[in-house]
Amino acid sequence: MTFDAFGRLLDGRFETLPARRAAEGHAMKILVVGSGGREHALGWKLAHSPLCKALYFAPGNAGTTAVGTNIAVKADDVGALVAFASREAIDLVVIGPEKPLVDGLADKLRAVGIPTVGPSAAAAQLEGSKAFAKSIMVAAGVPTAKAATFTELAAALAYIDGRAEESSVVKADGLAAGKGVFVCATKAEARAALTDILDHNAFGSAGAVVVIEDFLEGEEASFIALCHDEHVLPLASSQDHKRVGDGDTGPNTGGMGAYSPAPVLTKALEAEVVETVMKPVLKAMKARGTPFTGILYAGLMVTANGPMVLEFNCRMGDPETQPLMARLKSDLVEVFHELATGRLTRTELDWDPRVAVNIVIASAGYPDTPKLGFPITGFKAAAATGALVFHAGTALKGGAIVNTGGRCLGVTALGDGFAEAIAHAYAGAEKLHFEGSFYRHDIGHRALGR
Ligand SMILES: Nc1ncnc2c1ncn2[C@@H]1O[C@H](COP(=O)(O)OP(=O)(O)O)[C@@H](O)[C@H]1O
Ligand SMILES: [Mg+2]
């Protein structure tokens, strides 16, 4: 095993890359947009391909410097990103987060001839507006919770009062960084959430519209596919852990851990999701003149009546990407380039049959007000366990790596079966320390319980 200057593990295969690149005629310069664990994991996987000759992150984090070059451009600075990609003759851009997609980054890159993984702004409305997504699902006959859309508080409150059920789910329409959804057990909670969103403008323009939907009972899973036009290439299934605390308690977060595969999504259910969700939605998007090309993520509730869609995202999940990349065996540069150039025809990818588990290490105070700026130790010891440490909110400061965000590290490990993968991931996570750091101790409990 070898380590870089900051004590991070460099995969043995990575050392042989220059030789493999040299033997390859058409290696590419690739730009990954974003700075999270998702982007580190994507970049790590892209860097393993002999088709990758240079890798840039905008802006990246402390971990991405081990696999590529960070550039000082923010992920939502559309103009500067297009300028950089043009100037550096980038061959492929992979857009990690949703905001630049909704803001039209993919359109602008394609307009200057740069192959890009990510949907147009029009197609990204599947994530950018929950009301739009709902209208597409209803039109396409996709199984989803019954819902109504409101812009006026009085009408929304009257709808809640008129419902037979006490429970409901209140959602701000626009992008809210995972904070705009309220699962309400009572009508009083729903009234409070609606008043916050519509009257107190808790989410600004993202809350100008609200969607109120029926509460669905079941187990959640993520189904992610690379989609072009009407073609669907499913990734392996995965499952996130949204709540901050053990036993799924406390507030929602960006995600505290993930694993792949998700046993709740059987092969038969996956095939059902392709037919009843992905294909009808792609067809509807094409029919309205806004075909979807990119990564389509269906957040599912697997109910007694089968899988139903909670929401769509138009990009990879974070942290689901981390275990998925640990398991992916196919060449990701090849697959992404096919997607970005409209040549995607394959119907499956190669996966490591083992289970991958990712544990997120977060900063004290997350998800509300994380305490930042503390040096992180233990990278060498964590790497020595064989775990992969993907960085998220980290930066280099005076020779040390410090925490700069709510979610800082994603410790990812493989194992034969859930018990082993979970044990490996925690063995790595235990080695990493900074003031106030914490993680959930029950990642994978649902899969273990099966
Ligand atoms: N109809 C629903 N029934 C039950 N739980 C829901 C429903 N819609 C959303 N949720 C819960 O709220 C979480 C966030 O909702 P989601 O629609 O995925 O929005 P976002 O990810 O943008 O916050 C989901 O992961 C799920 O736990
Ligand atoms: Mg979600």
CSV table of N, CA and C in Angstrom, one decimal, residues 236-305:
chain,number,residue,atom,x,y,z
A,236,ALA,N,-26.6,-0.1,-10.2
A,236,ALA,CA,-27.0,-1.0,-9.1
A,236,ALA,C,-27.8,-0.2,-8.1
A,237,SER,N,-28.7,-0.9,-7.4
A,237,SER,CA,-29.6,-0.2,-6.4
A,237,SER,C,-28.7,0.3,-5.2
A,238,SER,N,-29.3,1.2,-4.5
A,238,SER,CA,-28.6,1.7,-3.3
A,238,SER,C,-29.6,2.3,-2.3
A,239,GLN,N,-29.2,2.5,-1.1
A,239,GLN,CA,-30.1,3.1,-0.1
A,239,GLN,C,-29.3,4.1,0.8
A,240,ASP,N,-30.0,5.2,1.0
A,240,ASP,CA,-29.4,6.3,1.8
A,240,ASP,C,-29.9,6.2,3.2
A,241,HIS,N,-29.4,7.0,4.2
A,241,HIS,CA,-29.9,7.1,5.5
A,241,HIS,C,-30.1,8.6,5.8
A,242,LYS,N,-31.3,9.1,5.7
A,242,LYS,CA,-31.6,10.6,5.7
A,242,LYS,C,-31.5,11.3,7.0
A,243,ARG,N,-31.9,10.6,8.1
A,243,ARG,CA,-32.0,11.2,9.4
A,243,ARG,C,-30.6,11.3,10.0
A,244,VAL,N,-30.4,12.3,10.9
A,244,VAL,CA,-29.1,12.5,11.5
A,244,VAL,C,-28.8,11.4,12.5
A,245,GLY,N,-29.8,10.9,13.2
A,245,GLY,CA,-29.5,10.0,14.4
A,245,GLY,C,-29.7,8.5,14.2
A,246,ASP,N,-29.1,7.8,15.0
A,246,ASP,CA,-29.3,6.3,15.0
A,246,ASP,C,-30.8,6.0,15.2
A,247,GLY,N,-31.2,4.9,14.5
A,247,GLY,CA,-32.6,4.5,14.6
A,247,GLY,C,-33.5,5.4,13.8
A,248,ASP,N,-32.9,6.1,12.8
A,248,ASP,CA,-33.7,7.1,11.9
A,248,ASP,C,-34.4,8.1,12.8
A,249,THR,N,-33.7,8.8,13.6
A,249,THR,CA,-34.3,9.8,14.5
A,249,THR,C,-33.6,11.2,14.1
A,250,GLY,N,-34.3,12.2,14.6
A,250,GLY,CA,-33.7,13.6,14.4
A,250,GLY,C,-34.0,14.1,13.0
A,251,PRO,N,-33.5,15.3,12.7
A,251,PRO,CA,-33.8,16.0,11.4
A,251,PRO,C,-33.2,15.3,10.2
A,252,ASN,N,-33.8,15.6,9.0
A,252,ASN,CA,-33.3,15.1,7.8
A,252,ASN,C,-31.9,15.8,7.5
A,253,THR,N,-31.1,15.1,6.8
A,253,THR,CA,-29.8,15.6,6.4
A,253,THR,C,-29.6,15.4,4.9
A,254,GLY,N,-28.4,15.7,4.4
A,254,GLY,CA,-28.1,15.4,3.0
A,254,GLY,C,-27.9,13.9,2.8
A,255,GLY,N,-27.7,13.2,3.9
A,255,GLY,CA,-27.5,11.7,3.9
A,255,GLY,C,-26.3,11.3,4.8
A,256,MET,N,-26.5,10.4,5.7
A,256,MET,CA,-25.5,10.0,6.7
A,256,MET,C,-24.8,8.7,6.4
A,257,GLY,N,-25.1,8.1,5.3
A,257,GLY,CA,-24.5,6.8,5.0
A,257,GLY,C,-25.3,6.2,3.9
A,258,ALA,N,-24.7,5.2,3.2
A,258,ALA,CA,-25.4,4.5,2.1
A,258,ALA,C,-24.8,3.2,1.9
A,259,TYR,N,-25.6,2.3,1.3
A,259,TYR,CA,-25.0,1.0,0.9
A,259,TYR,C,-25.6,0.6,-0.5
A,260,SER,N,-24.9,-0.3,-1.1
A,260,SER,CA,-25.3,-0.9,-2.4
A,260,SER,C,-24.9,-2.3,-2.4
A,261,PRO,N,-25.7,-3.3,-2.9
A,261,PRO,CA,-27.1,-3.1,-3.4
A,261,PRO,C,-28.1,-2.9,-2.2
A,262,ALA,N,-29.3,-2.5,-2.6
A,262,ALA,CA,-30.4,-2.4,-1.6
A,262,ALA,C,-31.3,-3.6,-1.7
A,263,PRO,N,-31.3,-4.5,-0.8
A,263,PRO,CA,-32.0,-5.7,-0.9
A,263,PRO,C,-33.5,-5.5,-1.1
A,264,VAL,N,-34.0,-4.4,-0.6
A,264,VAL,CA,-35.5,-4.1,-0.8
A,264,VAL,C,-35.9,-4.0,-2.3
A,265,LEU,N,-34.9,-3.6,-3.1
A,265,LEU,CA,-35.2,-3.5,-4.5
A,265,LEU,C,-34.7,-4.8,-5.2
A,266,THR,N,-35.6,-5.8,-5.3
A,266,THR,CA,-35.3,-7.0,-5.9
A,266,THR,C,-35.1,-6.8,-7.4
A,267,LYS,N,-34.5,-7.8,-8.1
A,267,LYS,CA,-34.4,-7.7,-9.6
A,267,LYS,C,-35.7,-7.5,-10.2
A,268,ALA,N,-36.8,-8.2,-9.7
A,268,ALA,CA,-38.1,-8.0,-10.3
A,268,ALA,C,-38.6,-6.6,-10.1
A,269,LEU,N,-38.4,-6.0,-8.9
A,269,LEU,CA,-38.9,-4.6,-8.7
A,269,LEU,C,-38.1,-3.6,-9.5
A,270,GLU,N,-36.8,-3.9,-9.7
A,270,GLU,CA,-36.0,-3.0,-10.6
A,270,GLU,C,-36.5,-3.0,-12.0
A,271,ALA,N,-36.9,-4.2,-12.5
A,271,ALA,CA,-37.4,-4.2,-13.8
A,271,ALA,C,-38.8,-3.5,-13.9
A,272,GLU,N,-39.5,-3.6,-12.8
A,272,GLU,CA,-40.8,-2.9,-12.7
A,272,GLU,C,-40.6,-1.4,-12.8
A,273,VAL,N,-39.6,-0.9,-12.0
A,273,VAL,CA,-39.3,0.5,-12.0
A,273,VAL,C,-38.9,1.0,-13.4
A,274,VAL,N,-38.1,0.3,-14.1
A,274,VAL,CA,-37.7,0.7,-15.5
A,274,VAL,C,-39.0,0.8,-16.3
A,275,GLU,N,-39.9,-0.1,-16.2
A,275,GLU,CA,-41.1,-0.1,-17.1
A,275,GLU,C,-42.2,0.9,-16.7
A,276,THR,N,-42.4,1.0,-15.3
A,276,THR,CA,-43.5,1.8,-14.8
A,276,THR,C,-43.1,3.3,-14.5
A,277,VAL,N,-41.8,3.5,-14.3
A,277,VAL,CA,-41.3,4.8,-13.9
A,277,VAL,C,-40.4,5.4,-15.0
A,278,MET,N,-39.3,4.8,-15.2
A,278,MET,CA,-38.2,5.5,-16.1
A,278,MET,C,-38.7,5.7,-17.5
A,279,LYS,N,-39.2,4.6,-18.1
A,279,LYS,CA,-39.6,4.7,-19.6
A,279,LYS,C,-40.7,5.6,-19.8
A,280,PRO,N,-41.8,5.6,-19.0
A,280,PRO,CA,-42.9,6.5,-19.2
A,280,PRO,C,-42.5,8.0,-19.0
A,281,VAL,N,-41.6,8.2,-18.0
A,281,VAL,CA,-41.2,9.6,-17.8
A,281,VAL,C,-40.3,10.1,-18.9
A,282,LEU,N,-39.4,9.3,-19.4
A,282,LEU,CA,-38.5,9.7,-20.5
A,282,LEU,C,-39.4,9.9,-21.8
A,283,LYS,N,-40.4,9.1,-22.0
A,283,LYS,CA,-41.2,9.3,-23.1
A,283,LYS,C,-42.0,10.6,-23.0
A,284,ALA,N,-42.5,10.9,-21.8
A,284,ALA,CA,-43.2,12.2,-21.6
A,284,ALA,C,-42.3,13.4,-21.8
A,285,MET,N,-41.1,13.3,-21.3
A,285,MET,CA,-40.2,14.4,-21.5
A,285,MET,C,-39.8,14.6,-23.0
A,286,LYS,N,-39.7,13.6,-23.7
A,286,LYS,CA,-39.4,13.7,-25.1
A,286,LYS,C,-40.6,14.3,-25.9
A,287,ALA,N,-41.8,13.8,-25.5
A,287,ALA,CA,-43.0,14.2,-26.2
A,287,ALA,C,-43.2,15.8,-26.0
A,288,ARG,N,-42.8,16.3,-24.9
A,288,ARG,CA,-43.0,17.8,-24.7
A,288,ARG,C,-41.8,18.6,-25.2
A,289,GLY,N,-40.9,17.9,-25.9
A,289,GLY,CA,-39.8,18.6,-26.6
A,289,GLY,C,-38.6,18.9,-25.7
A,290,THR,N,-38.6,18.3,-24.5
A,290,THR,CA,-37.5,18.4,-23.5
A,290,THR,C,-36.9,17.1,-23.1
A,291,PRO,N,-36.3,16.4,-24.1
A,291,PRO,CA,-35.8,15.0,-23.8
A,291,PRO,C,-34.8,15.1,-22.7
A,292,PHE,N,-34.7,14.0,-21.9
A,292,PHE,CA,-33.8,13.9,-20.8
A,292,PHE,C,-32.6,13.1,-21.2
A,293,THR,N,-31.4,13.8,-21.1
A,293,THR,CA,-30.1,13.1,-21.3
A,293,THR,C,-29.2,13.3,-20.1
A,294,GLY,N,-28.9,12.3,-19.3
A,294,GLY,CA,-28.1,12.5,-18.1
A,294,GLY,C,-28.5,11.4,-17.1
A,295,ILE,N,-28.3,11.7,-15.9
A,295,ILE,CA,-28.5,10.8,-14.8
A,295,ILE,C,-29.9,11.1,-14.1
A,296,LEU,N,-30.8,10.1,-14.2
A,296,LEU,CA,-32.1,10.2,-13.6
A,296,LEU,C,-32.2,9.3,-12.4
A,297,TYR,N,-32.5,10.0,-11.3
A,297,TYR,CA,-32.5,9.3,-9.9
A,297,TYR,C,-34.0,9.3,-9.5
A,298,ALA,N,-34.5,8.2,-9.3
A,298,ALA,CA,-35.9,8.1,-8.7
A,298,ALA,C,-35.8,7.8,-7.2
A,299,GLY,N,-36.2,8.7,-6.4
A,299,GLY,CA,-36.3,8.4,-4.9
A,299,GLY,C,-37.6,7.6,-4.8
A,300,LEU,N,-37.5,6.4,-4.3
A,300,LEU,CA,-38.7,5.5,-4.3
A,300,LEU,C,-39.1,5.2,-2.8
A,301,MET,N,-40.4,4.9,-2.7
A,301,MET,CA,-40.9,4.3,-1.5
A,301,MET,C,-41.5,2.9,-1.9
A,302,VAL,N,-40.9,1.9,-1.4
A,302,VAL,CA,-41.4,0.5,-1.8
A,302,VAL,C,-42.5,0.2,-0.8
A,303,THR,N,-43.8,0.4,-1.3
A,303,THR,CA,-45.0,0.2,-0.5
A,303,THR,C,-45.5,-1.2,-0.7
A,304,ALA,N,-46.6,-1.5,0.1
A,304,ALA,CA,-47.3,-2.8,-0.1
A,304,ALA,C,-47.8,-2.9,-1.5
A,305,ASN,N,-48.1,-1.8,-2.2
A,305,ASN,CA,-48.6,-1.8,-3.6
A,305,ASN,C,-47.5,-1.6,-4.6
